[in-house]
Short mmCIF file of C-alpha atoms and ligand atoms in Angstrom, two decimals:
data_model
loop_
_atom_site.label_atom_id
_atom_site.label_comp_id
_atom_site.label_asym_id
_atom_site.label_seq_id
_atom_site.Cartn_x
_atom_site.Cartn_y
_atom_site.Cartn_z
CA MET A 1 17.84 20.10 -5.89
CA LYS A 2 17.90 17.73 -2.63
CA LEU A 3 15.39 15.31 -1.54
CA LEU A 4 14.14 13.11 0.49
CA VAL A 5 11.70 9.57 0.79
CA VAL A 6 11.03 9.01 4.37
CA GLY A 7 10.26 4.37 4.37
CA SER A 8 12.16 1.45 3.55
CA GLY A 9 11.09 -1.11 2.11
CA GLY A 10 10.78 -1.89 -2.28
CA ARG A 11 8.07 0.36 -2.56
CA GLU A 12 10.38 3.45 -1.03
CA HIS A 13 13.33 1.49 -4.06
CA ALA A 14 10.65 2.14 -6.05
CA ILE A 15 9.73 5.64 -5.74
CA ILE A 16 13.09 6.66 -5.40
CA LYS A 17 14.50 5.21 -8.84
CA LYS A 18 10.97 6.57 -10.11
CA LEU A 19 11.72 10.25 -9.23
CA LYS A 20 14.93 9.83 -10.20
CA GLU A 21 14.73 10.05 -14.03
CA ASN A 22 13.87 13.93 -12.59
CA THR A 23 18.06 15.12 -13.41
CA THR A 24 16.99 18.15 -11.31
CA ILE A 25 17.33 15.57 -8.41
CA THR A 26 21.20 16.16 -7.06
CA GLU A 27 20.90 14.20 -3.27
CA MET A 28 18.51 12.26 -3.10
CA TYR A 29 18.09 10.58 0.56
CA ALA A 30 16.26 7.47 2.18
CA LEU A 31 15.10 8.08 5.79
CA PRO A 32 15.68 5.16 6.82
CA GLY A 33 16.07 3.17 3.77
CA ASN A 34 17.84 -0.24 3.48
CA GLY A 35 20.96 -1.22 1.55
CA GLY A 36 20.03 -1.78 -1.11
CA ILE A 37 17.83 1.53 -1.51
CA GLY A 38 21.58 2.79 -0.07
CA ARG A 39 22.57 1.78 -4.42
CA ASP A 40 20.47 4.78 -5.53
CA ALA A 41 19.98 7.21 -2.03
CA ILE A 42 22.08 8.38 0.81
CA CYS A 43 20.47 5.85 3.19
CA VAL A 44 20.45 8.07 7.10
CA ASP A 45 20.43 5.91 9.96
CA LYS A 46 16.73 6.94 11.91
CA ASP A 47 13.50 6.00 12.92
CA PRO A 48 11.35 7.21 10.73
CA LYS A 49 8.13 7.14 14.01
CA ASP A 50 10.28 9.91 15.40
CA VAL A 51 9.03 12.57 12.88
CA ALA A 52 9.92 15.10 14.88
CA GLY A 53 14.18 14.20 14.40
CA VAL A 54 12.75 13.13 10.64
CA ALA A 55 12.53 17.09 10.73
CA ALA A 56 14.75 18.10 12.64
CA PHE A 57 17.40 16.02 10.36
CA ALA A 58 15.93 17.59 7.16
CA LYS A 59 16.48 20.74 8.37
CA GLU A 60 19.68 20.09 9.09
CA ALA A 61 20.35 18.49 5.32
CA GLY A 62 19.00 21.88 3.87
CA ILE A 63 16.24 19.68 2.56
CA ASP A 64 14.61 20.94 -0.01
CA TYR A 65 11.42 18.63 -0.63
CA ALA A 66 10.35 15.29 1.48
CA VAL A 67 7.75 12.41 0.40
CA VAL A 68 6.49 10.15 3.37
CA ALA A 69 5.83 7.56 2.88
CA PRO A 70 4.14 4.66 5.20
CA ASP A 71 1.47 5.23 7.45
CA ASP A 72 2.83 4.65 10.34
CA PRO A 73 5.27 8.02 10.06
CA LEU A 74 2.17 10.33 8.64
CA VAL A 75 -0.28 8.92 11.01
CA LEU A 76 1.43 10.02 13.40
CA GLY A 77 2.81 13.77 11.82
CA CYS A 78 5.99 13.63 9.73
CA VAL A 79 4.34 15.73 7.29
CA ASP A 80 3.27 18.08 9.61
CA ALA A 81 6.22 17.82 11.14
CA LEU A 82 8.44 19.16 8.23
CA GLU A 83 5.77 21.94 7.13
CA ALA A 84 6.31 23.65 10.37
CA GLU A 85 10.09 23.60 9.46
CA GLY A 86 9.16 25.15 6.04
CA ILE A 87 9.71 21.58 4.23
CA PRO A 88 7.42 21.37 1.32
CA CYS A 89 6.27 17.91 1.50
CA PHE A 90 4.56 15.07 -0.79
CA GLY A 91 1.52 12.74 1.34
CA PRO A 92 -1.36 13.84 3.64
CA ARG A 93 -1.09 15.73 7.52
CA ALA A 94 -2.01 13.84 10.57
CA ASN A 95 -5.35 14.70 10.48
CA ALA A 96 -6.06 13.53 6.84
CA ALA A 97 -4.07 10.16 7.47
CA ILE A 98 -6.47 9.50 9.42
CA ILE A 99 -8.81 7.45 7.17
CA GLU A 100 -6.56 5.31 7.66
CA GLY A 101 -4.90 5.48 11.55
CA SER A 102 -8.77 4.36 12.41
CA LYS A 103 -11.36 2.47 10.78
CA VAL A 104 -14.24 3.96 12.62
CA PHE A 105 -13.18 7.72 11.24
CA SER A 106 -13.45 6.11 7.92
CA LYS A 107 -16.45 3.41 8.56
CA ASN A 108 -17.52 6.58 10.57
CA LEU A 109 -17.13 9.37 6.84
CA MET A 110 -18.00 6.61 3.79
CA LYS A 111 -21.84 6.06 5.76
CA LYS A 112 -22.24 9.73 6.92
CA TYR A 113 -21.79 10.41 3.16
CA GLY A 114 -22.85 7.82 1.54
CA ILE A 115 -20.45 6.46 0.24
CA PRO A 116 -20.54 2.05 -0.99
CA THR A 117 -18.36 0.48 1.52
CA ALA A 118 -19.88 -3.04 3.81
CA ALA A 119 -22.84 -2.62 6.51
CA TYR A 120 -20.89 -2.22 9.72
CA GLU A 121 -21.06 -2.25 13.20
CA VAL A 122 -18.47 -0.27 15.97
CA PHE A 123 -18.28 -1.95 19.27
CA ASP A 124 -15.41 -0.91 22.36
CA ASP A 125 -17.18 -2.82 24.63
CA MET A 126 -16.30 -6.44 24.09
CA GLU A 127 -19.30 -8.41 25.82
CA ALA A 128 -21.37 -6.38 22.96
CA ALA A 129 -19.55 -7.48 20.55
CA LEU A 130 -19.68 -11.32 22.03
CA SER A 131 -23.54 -11.41 21.77
CA TYR A 132 -24.52 -8.89 18.68
CA LEU A 133 -22.24 -11.82 17.19
CA ASP A 134 -24.70 -14.26 18.54
CA THR A 135 -27.20 -13.29 15.52
CA ALA A 136 -24.86 -11.35 13.38
CA PRO A 137 -24.59 -12.88 9.90
CA ILE A 138 -21.77 -15.08 8.89
CA PRO A 139 -19.14 -15.78 7.47
CA THR A 140 -18.40 -11.90 9.04
CA VAL A 141 -15.08 -9.88 8.91
CA ILE A 142 -14.26 -8.51 12.39
CA LYS A 143 -11.55 -4.89 11.93
CA ALA A 144 -9.07 -3.89 15.08
CA ASP A 145 -9.57 0.27 14.95
CA GLY A 146 -6.11 1.31 14.74
CA LEU A 147 -2.95 -0.04 12.75
CA ALA A 148 -1.82 -3.18 12.36
CA LEU A 149 0.85 -4.08 10.39
CA GLY A 150 -1.60 -5.16 7.24
CA LYS A 151 -2.94 -7.92 9.95
CA GLY A 152 -5.98 -6.74 11.74
CA VAL A 153 -8.35 -7.78 9.54
CA ILE A 154 -9.50 -10.96 10.70
CA ILE A 155 -12.31 -12.92 8.47
CA ALA A 156 -14.49 -15.36 10.17
CA GLN A 157 -15.77 -18.55 8.83
CA THR A 158 -17.47 -19.44 11.91
CA ARG A 159 -19.54 -17.80 15.05
CA GLU A 160 -16.56 -19.44 16.98
CA GLU A 161 -14.21 -17.83 15.35
CA ALA A 162 -15.60 -14.34 15.10
CA LYS A 163 -15.73 -14.53 19.02
CA GLN A 164 -12.19 -15.56 19.26
CA ALA A 165 -11.23 -12.85 17.15
CA VAL A 166 -12.74 -10.35 19.04
CA VAL A 167 -11.43 -11.64 22.53
CA SER A 168 -8.10 -11.66 20.52
CA MET A 169 -8.25 -7.55 20.02
CA MET A 170 -10.37 -6.50 22.98
CA GLN A 171 -9.62 -8.73 26.02
CA ASP A 172 -5.91 -10.20 24.64
CA LYS A 173 -4.59 -6.90 22.77
CA MET A 174 -3.93 -9.01 20.54
CA PHE A 175 -2.61 -5.45 18.19
CA GLY A 176 -1.84 -3.63 21.04
CA SER A 177 -4.46 -0.27 21.94
CA SER A 178 -5.64 -0.83 17.83
CA GLY A 179 -8.35 -3.56 19.13
CA ASP A 180 -9.67 -0.72 21.99
CA HIS A 181 -12.42 -0.95 19.07
CA ILE A 182 -12.93 -2.65 16.97
CA VAL A 183 -15.61 -2.33 13.72
CA VAL A 184 -17.00 -6.16 12.78
CA GLU A 185 -18.73 -5.59 9.38
CA GLU A 186 -19.89 -7.59 6.78
CA PHE A 187 -18.55 -10.19 3.88
CA LEU A 188 -17.98 -8.65 0.77
CA THR A 189 -17.61 -10.89 -2.71
CA GLY A 190 -16.24 -9.90 -5.80
CA PRO A 191 -13.14 -9.54 -6.99
CA GLU A 192 -10.42 -6.72 -5.65
CA VAL A 193 -9.22 -3.97 -7.11
CA SER A 194 -5.92 -1.48 -5.76
CA VAL A 195 -6.72 2.02 -7.19
CA LEU A 196 -3.75 5.33 -5.86
CA SER A 197 -4.43 8.73 -6.69
CA PHE A 198 -3.00 11.07 -6.61
CA THR A 199 -5.16 14.01 -5.14
CA ASP A 200 -4.88 17.93 -3.79
CA GLY A 201 -7.22 17.63 -1.77
CA ASN A 202 -9.41 19.39 -4.88
CA VAL A 203 -8.73 17.20 -7.50
CA VAL A 204 -7.82 13.00 -7.64
CA VAL A 205 -6.95 11.67 -9.83
CA PRO A 206 -6.91 7.81 -10.61
CA MET A 207 -3.29 5.83 -11.12
CA ILE A 208 -3.47 2.86 -12.85
CA SER A 209 -6.14 0.37 -11.57
CA SER A 210 -3.14 -3.60 -9.92
CA MET A 211 -4.40 -6.47 -8.22
CA ASP A 212 -2.12 -7.91 -5.47
CA HIS A 213 -1.54 -10.62 -4.43
CA LYS A 214 -2.28 -10.96 -0.49
CA ARG A 215 -2.38 -14.78 0.60
CA ALA A 216 1.35 -16.80 0.44
CA GLY A 217 0.94 -19.21 -0.93
CA ASP A 218 0.30 -20.02 -4.68
CA ASN A 219 -3.66 -20.02 -5.45
CA ASP A 220 -3.80 -17.74 -2.68
CA THR A 221 -3.30 -20.31 0.58
CA GLY A 222 -1.68 -20.18 3.31
CA LEU A 223 -0.74 -16.63 5.99
CA ASN A 224 -2.39 -13.18 4.61
CA THR A 225 1.42 -10.93 3.75
CA GLY A 226 1.52 -7.61 2.87
CA GLY A 227 1.30 -8.00 -0.36
CA MET A 228 3.31 -11.29 -2.70
CA GLY A 229 2.73 -9.95 -5.54
CA THR A 230 1.30 -7.22 -8.42
CA VAL A 231 0.50 -7.08 -12.57
CA ALA A 232 -1.26 -3.62 -13.32
CA PRO A 233 -3.90 -2.83 -15.15
CA ASN A 234 -5.99 -4.95 -13.09
CA PRO A 235 -9.04 -6.99 -16.09
CA TYR A 236 -11.14 -7.18 -13.87
CA TYR A 237 -10.56 -2.32 -13.62
CA THR A 238 -13.30 -2.13 -16.98
CA PRO A 239 -13.80 2.07 -17.83
CA ALA A 240 -17.61 2.20 -16.57
CA VAL A 241 -16.03 0.08 -13.80
CA ALA A 242 -13.78 2.89 -13.45
CA GLU A 243 -16.71 6.42 -13.91
CA ARG A 244 -18.60 4.71 -11.26
CA CYS A 245 -15.94 4.85 -8.88
CA MET A 246 -15.15 8.31 -9.65
CA GLN A 247 -18.67 9.47 -9.81
CA GLU A 248 -19.61 7.11 -6.22
CA ILE A 249 -16.31 7.02 -4.51
CA PHE A 250 -13.94 8.72 -5.15
CA LEU A 251 -14.95 12.53 -5.62
CA PRO A 252 -17.52 11.83 -2.82
CA THR A 253 -14.09 10.91 -0.47
CA ILE A 254 -12.58 13.87 -1.05
CA ARG A 255 -15.16 15.84 -0.80
CA ALA A 256 -15.91 14.39 2.34
CA MET A 257 -13.03 15.35 3.98
CA ALA A 258 -12.80 18.32 2.39
CA ALA A 259 -15.82 19.02 3.97
CA GLU A 260 -14.73 17.72 7.19
CA GLY A 261 -11.44 19.89 7.37
CA ARG A 262 -9.64 17.38 6.87
CA PRO A 263 -8.15 18.35 2.77
CA PHE A 264 -6.28 15.04 2.29
CA LYS A 265 -3.08 15.33 -0.21
CA GLY A 266 -1.03 12.32 -1.49
CA CYS A 267 -1.90 9.41 -2.20
CA LEU A 268 -5.39 8.21 -1.81
CA TYR A 269 -5.47 4.73 -1.72
CA PHE A 270 -8.43 2.47 -2.80
CA GLY A 271 -8.82 -0.49 -1.43
CA LEU A 272 -12.08 -1.91 -3.47
CA MET A 273 -14.40 -4.51 -3.46
CA LEU A 274 -16.02 -5.05 -6.84
CA THR A 275 -20.00 -7.74 -5.19
CA PRO A 276 -22.78 -8.01 -7.19
CA ASP A 277 -23.79 -4.60 -6.03
CA GLY A 278 -21.71 -2.08 -7.70
CA PRO A 279 -17.90 -1.01 -6.13
CA LYS A 280 -17.18 -1.01 -2.26
CA VAL A 281 -14.59 0.43 -1.27
CA ILE A 282 -12.50 -2.42 1.51
CA GLU A 283 -10.60 -0.20 3.31
CA TYR A 284 -8.79 3.10 2.56
CA ASN A 285 -4.74 3.69 2.55
CA CYS A 286 -3.77 7.03 3.38
CA ARG A 287 -0.11 6.00 1.24
CA PHE A 288 1.27 4.23 -1.12
CA GLY A 289 0.45 0.23 -2.17
CA ASP A 290 3.06 -1.82 -1.59
CA PRO A 291 4.39 -4.17 -4.24
CA GLU A 292 1.50 -2.44 -5.84
CA THR A 293 3.66 1.35 -6.44
CA GLN A 294 5.82 -1.36 -7.45
CA VAL A 295 4.22 -1.95 -10.64
CA VAL A 296 1.91 0.97 -11.26
CA LEU A 297 5.19 3.37 -10.72
CA PRO A 298 7.57 2.03 -14.00
CA LEU A 299 3.78 2.73 -16.44
CA LEU A 300 3.25 6.37 -14.94
CA GLU A 301 5.07 8.26 -17.88
CA SER A 302 4.62 11.93 -16.72
CA ASP A 303 8.01 12.81 -14.06
CA LEU A 304 7.01 11.30 -10.76
CA LEU A 305 8.57 15.04 -9.07
CA THR A 306 6.41 17.22 -11.09
CA VAL A 307 3.29 15.59 -10.45
CA MET A 308 3.76 15.20 -6.45
CA GLN A 309 4.86 18.95 -5.92
CA ALA A 310 1.30 19.90 -7.83
CA VAL A 311 0.01 17.52 -5.05
CA THR A 312 1.53 20.08 -2.54
CA ASN A 313 0.91 23.28 -4.35
CA GLY A 314 -2.77 22.40 -5.46
CA THR A 315 -2.39 22.43 -8.77
CA LEU A 316 -3.42 18.78 -9.04
CA ALA A 317 -5.89 19.89 -12.12
CA ASP A 318 -4.01 22.08 -14.93
CA THR A 319 -1.22 18.89 -14.23
CA PRO A 320 -1.00 15.69 -17.01
CA VAL A 321 -0.84 13.19 -15.79
CA THR A 322 0.28 9.93 -18.11
CA PHE A 323 0.47 6.55 -18.17
CA SER A 324 1.57 3.95 -20.43
CA ASP A 325 0.13 1.30 -22.08
CA LYS A 326 1.87 -1.47 -21.70
CA HIS A 327 1.49 -4.38 -18.46
CA ALA A 328 3.32 -4.37 -15.79
CA CYS A 329 4.46 -8.11 -13.34
CA CYS A 330 6.04 -7.35 -9.81
CA VAL A 331 6.99 -10.84 -7.95
CA ILE A 332 7.41 -10.25 -5.08
CA MET A 333 10.74 -12.64 -3.23
CA ALA A 334 10.67 -13.35 0.27
CA SER A 335 12.37 -15.17 2.44
CA LYS A 336 11.77 -19.04 3.34
CA GLY A 337 8.89 -19.26 6.51
CA TYR A 338 8.14 -15.28 5.74
CA PRO A 339 4.69 -14.26 6.67
CA GLN A 340 6.13 -16.34 10.34
CA ALA A 341 9.94 -17.06 11.20
CA TYR A 342 12.39 -17.00 8.54
CA GLU A 343 16.89 -16.29 8.46
CA LYS A 344 17.85 -13.85 7.53
CA GLY A 345 21.82 -13.02 6.49
CA PHE A 346 21.93 -14.73 3.26
CA PRO A 347 24.02 -13.28 0.20
CA MET A 348 22.77 -11.56 -2.42
CA THR A 349 22.96 -11.41 -6.09
CA ILE A 350 20.97 -9.56 -8.64
CA PRO A 351 23.01 -8.97 -11.98
CA ALA A 352 23.88 -5.40 -12.42
CA ASP A 353 22.22 -6.03 -16.11
CA ILE A 354 18.42 -6.09 -14.52
CA TRP A 355 18.90 -3.05 -11.47
CA PRO A 356 16.90 -1.19 -12.75
CA GLN A 357 14.06 -3.08 -12.22
CA VAL A 358 14.45 -4.44 -8.78
CA TYR A 359 13.17 -3.06 -5.54
CA VAL A 360 14.78 -4.09 -3.07
CA ALA A 361 12.85 -4.20 0.68
CA GLY A 362 14.39 -6.10 3.38
CA ALA A 363 18.10 -5.83 2.52
CA LYS A 364 21.97 -4.17 4.65
CA GLU A 365 25.22 -4.16 2.93
CA LYS A 366 28.00 -5.85 4.52
CA ASP A 367 31.65 -4.59 2.54
CA GLY A 368 29.71 -4.44 -0.18
CA VAL A 369 27.96 -7.59 -0.20
CA LEU A 370 23.35 -7.71 -0.46
CA LEU A 371 23.00 -9.63 2.11
CA THR A 372 18.75 -10.44 2.50
CA ASN A 373 17.36 -8.53 6.26
CA GLY A 374 14.01 -8.87 5.93
CA GLY A 375 10.65 -11.20 4.98
CA ARG A 376 9.71 -9.72 1.90
CA VAL A 377 13.27 -9.71 0.48
CA LEU A 378 13.28 -6.73 -3.63
CA GLY A 379 10.12 -6.96 -6.14
CA ALA A 380 10.80 -8.17 -9.52
CA THR A 381 9.80 -5.95 -12.20
CA ALA A 382 8.76 -6.26 -16.11
CA VAL A 383 6.96 -4.47 -18.11
CA ALA A 384 6.20 -5.69 -21.05
CA ASP A 385 3.01 -5.48 -24.21
CA SER A 386 0.55 -8.02 -22.81
CA LEU A 387 -0.26 -9.27 -19.62
CA SER A 388 1.27 -12.99 -19.93
CA ASP A 389 4.42 -11.48 -21.98
CA ALA A 390 4.88 -8.97 -18.69
CA ILE A 391 4.59 -11.99 -16.15
CA THR A 392 7.15 -14.38 -18.11
CA ALA A 393 9.44 -10.95 -18.10
CA ALA A 394 8.87 -10.82 -14.74
CA TYR A 395 9.62 -15.08 -13.85
CA GLY A 396 12.53 -14.22 -15.73
CA LEU A 397 13.83 -11.14 -13.70
CA VAL A 398 13.57 -14.13 -10.94
CA GLU A 399 15.13 -17.06 -12.26
CA ARG A 400 18.61 -14.62 -12.50
CA ILE A 401 17.63 -13.52 -8.56
CA SER A 402 19.31 -15.13 -6.02
CA PHE A 403 19.76 -16.21 -2.20
CA ASP A 404 18.77 -18.94 -0.27
CA ASN A 405 16.00 -19.87 0.89
CA ALA A 406 14.20 -17.42 -1.01
CA TYR A 407 10.04 -18.51 -1.67
CA TYR A 408 8.12 -16.65 -4.56
CA ARG A 409 4.95 -17.53 -5.51
CA HIS A 410 4.22 -18.66 -8.63
CA ASP A 411 0.72 -17.75 -9.42
CA ILE A 412 1.02 -13.90 -9.48
CA GLY A 413 -0.72 -12.65 -12.88
CA ALA A 414 -3.02 -15.96 -13.39
CA LYS A 415 -5.25 -14.91 -11.73
CA ALA A 416 -5.54 -11.31 -13.82
CA LEU A 417 -4.66 -13.51 -17.14
CA GLN A 418 -7.85 -15.87 -16.77
CA ALA A 419 -10.25 -12.11 -16.56
CA LYS A 420 -8.83 -12.12 -19.42
CA GLU A 421 -9.96 -14.47 -21.36
CA VAL A 422 -13.51 -14.03 -20.07
P1 LIG B 501 -7.02 -5.26 4.96
O1 LIG B 501 -6.19 -5.28 6.10
O2 LIG B 501 -8.02 -3.93 5.86
O3 LIG B 501 -6.09 -4.30 3.61
O4 LIG B 501 -7.85 -6.43 4.13
C1 LIG B 501 -7.35 -6.97 3.78
C2 LIG B 501 -7.98 -8.15 2.83
O5 LIG B 501 -9.38 -8.89 3.42
C3 LIG B 501 -8.48 -7.29 2.63
O6 LIG B 501 -7.87 -7.92 1.25
C4 LIG B 501 -10.12 -8.72 1.53
O7 LIG B 501 -9.96 -8.86 1.06
C5 LIG B 501 -10.20 -8.67 3.07
N1 LIG B 501 -11.59 -8.02 3.49
C6 LIG B 501 -11.21 -7.08 4.51
N2 LIG B 501 -12.67 -6.72 5.02
C7 LIG B 501 -13.36 -7.90 3.88
C8 LIG B 501 -14.45 -7.80 3.80
N3 LIG B 501 -16.05 -6.56 4.45
N4 LIG B 501 -15.02 -8.61 3.22
C9 LIG B 501 -14.60 -9.46 2.37
N5 LIG B 501 -13.61 -9.33 1.78
C10 LIG B 501 -12.50 -8.68 2.82
N1 LIG B 502 -0.94 -4.31 -0.64
C1 LIG B 502 -1.91 -3.58 0.24
C2 LIG B 502 -1.43 -2.76 1.24
O1 LIG B 502 -0.33 -1.77 1.21
O2 LIG B 502 -1.91 -1.63 1.98
#
């Protein structure tokens, strides 16, 4: 079988490595991939946002099955374009990917179907938003409607900050047209949990839970990033919480999307906050999380291709999906300066024996050497019987990898470890 994975990050590398455990796969393509992924797949130098170009390539290459991993191509209709060429895909069509593509859509969906989330108001007029903020409870959260590389969320501690955020989004167009409409929402508190799920539009199968570490610095300080590390499972996500999420959030969401004529097939990511009033949705993503995938897939015992095809074919109810009861920890090694300016082009040393545990996010290959080529450079994942062993082992991997200007957090998993001890 010839497979295509659309995307270029650590998430895509993890998907590719897991898929390749299936020996019926004879050719694996990544579009565009990166230098590291190029050691496990054939990289295709094309723009994943040119969805017609992706579909044309897939047709010409005789691709049998495609996985579309990133948000942008999904929201732009990459799955629709591939399906139009007769290529079966893993991922939602554009009309379902809107659950991530528009925060206004997802908030209105939750309100209509009674799915617990932060209280909110939508604004498309700046003056109305500003006058609302004269009396809104503080802190408050301002969100740009559209995709904004995970940066379209501002938590404002004061009224002034909140108003500034509104002006940056709606007047200064800090996130382009994503800020034409904004959501102002209630500030929630509680531990955060990421739950990725497989869904074929009818059945929803949650994967093992995980915990992201979004801030750049130790002890959750510094700027928000795409994610600096993850652990799985998330200790706050007890069986009782899981059952409540299934009944109050997961099933109602799948049914709501079907009722709206937008059946969701693929990986639906629930970003949850366990508030004193129960679990609430912080955000939906229409795709696997990054770096959640780098801890979740290493714990998946079932064959990934089989599960993905069941999602595509609508037969998930008949397909077993099992996870190991071990623990995983992924530490992201970034370029110093990320998420702001950083240098790139430094040679990377990754010992061959740990390559299966390394997911490359930002690298290019030059004369047989991998050079850093991004903010997040790679993730190193260890699996062990206990969380503390997984953390120690992941940092053991990090110590064996080197490149100039490498930066990583030293406390990935520390909060989870504390939660387990309480
Ligand atoms: P997002 O880009 O939607 O994942 O949001 C980024 C981060 O902002 C989340 O992981 C939360 O930590 C935080 N956040 C988003 N919405 C809220 C909210 N309503 N209350 C408190 N924190 C929030
Ligand atoms: N790690 C968060 C995300 O993938 O959006």
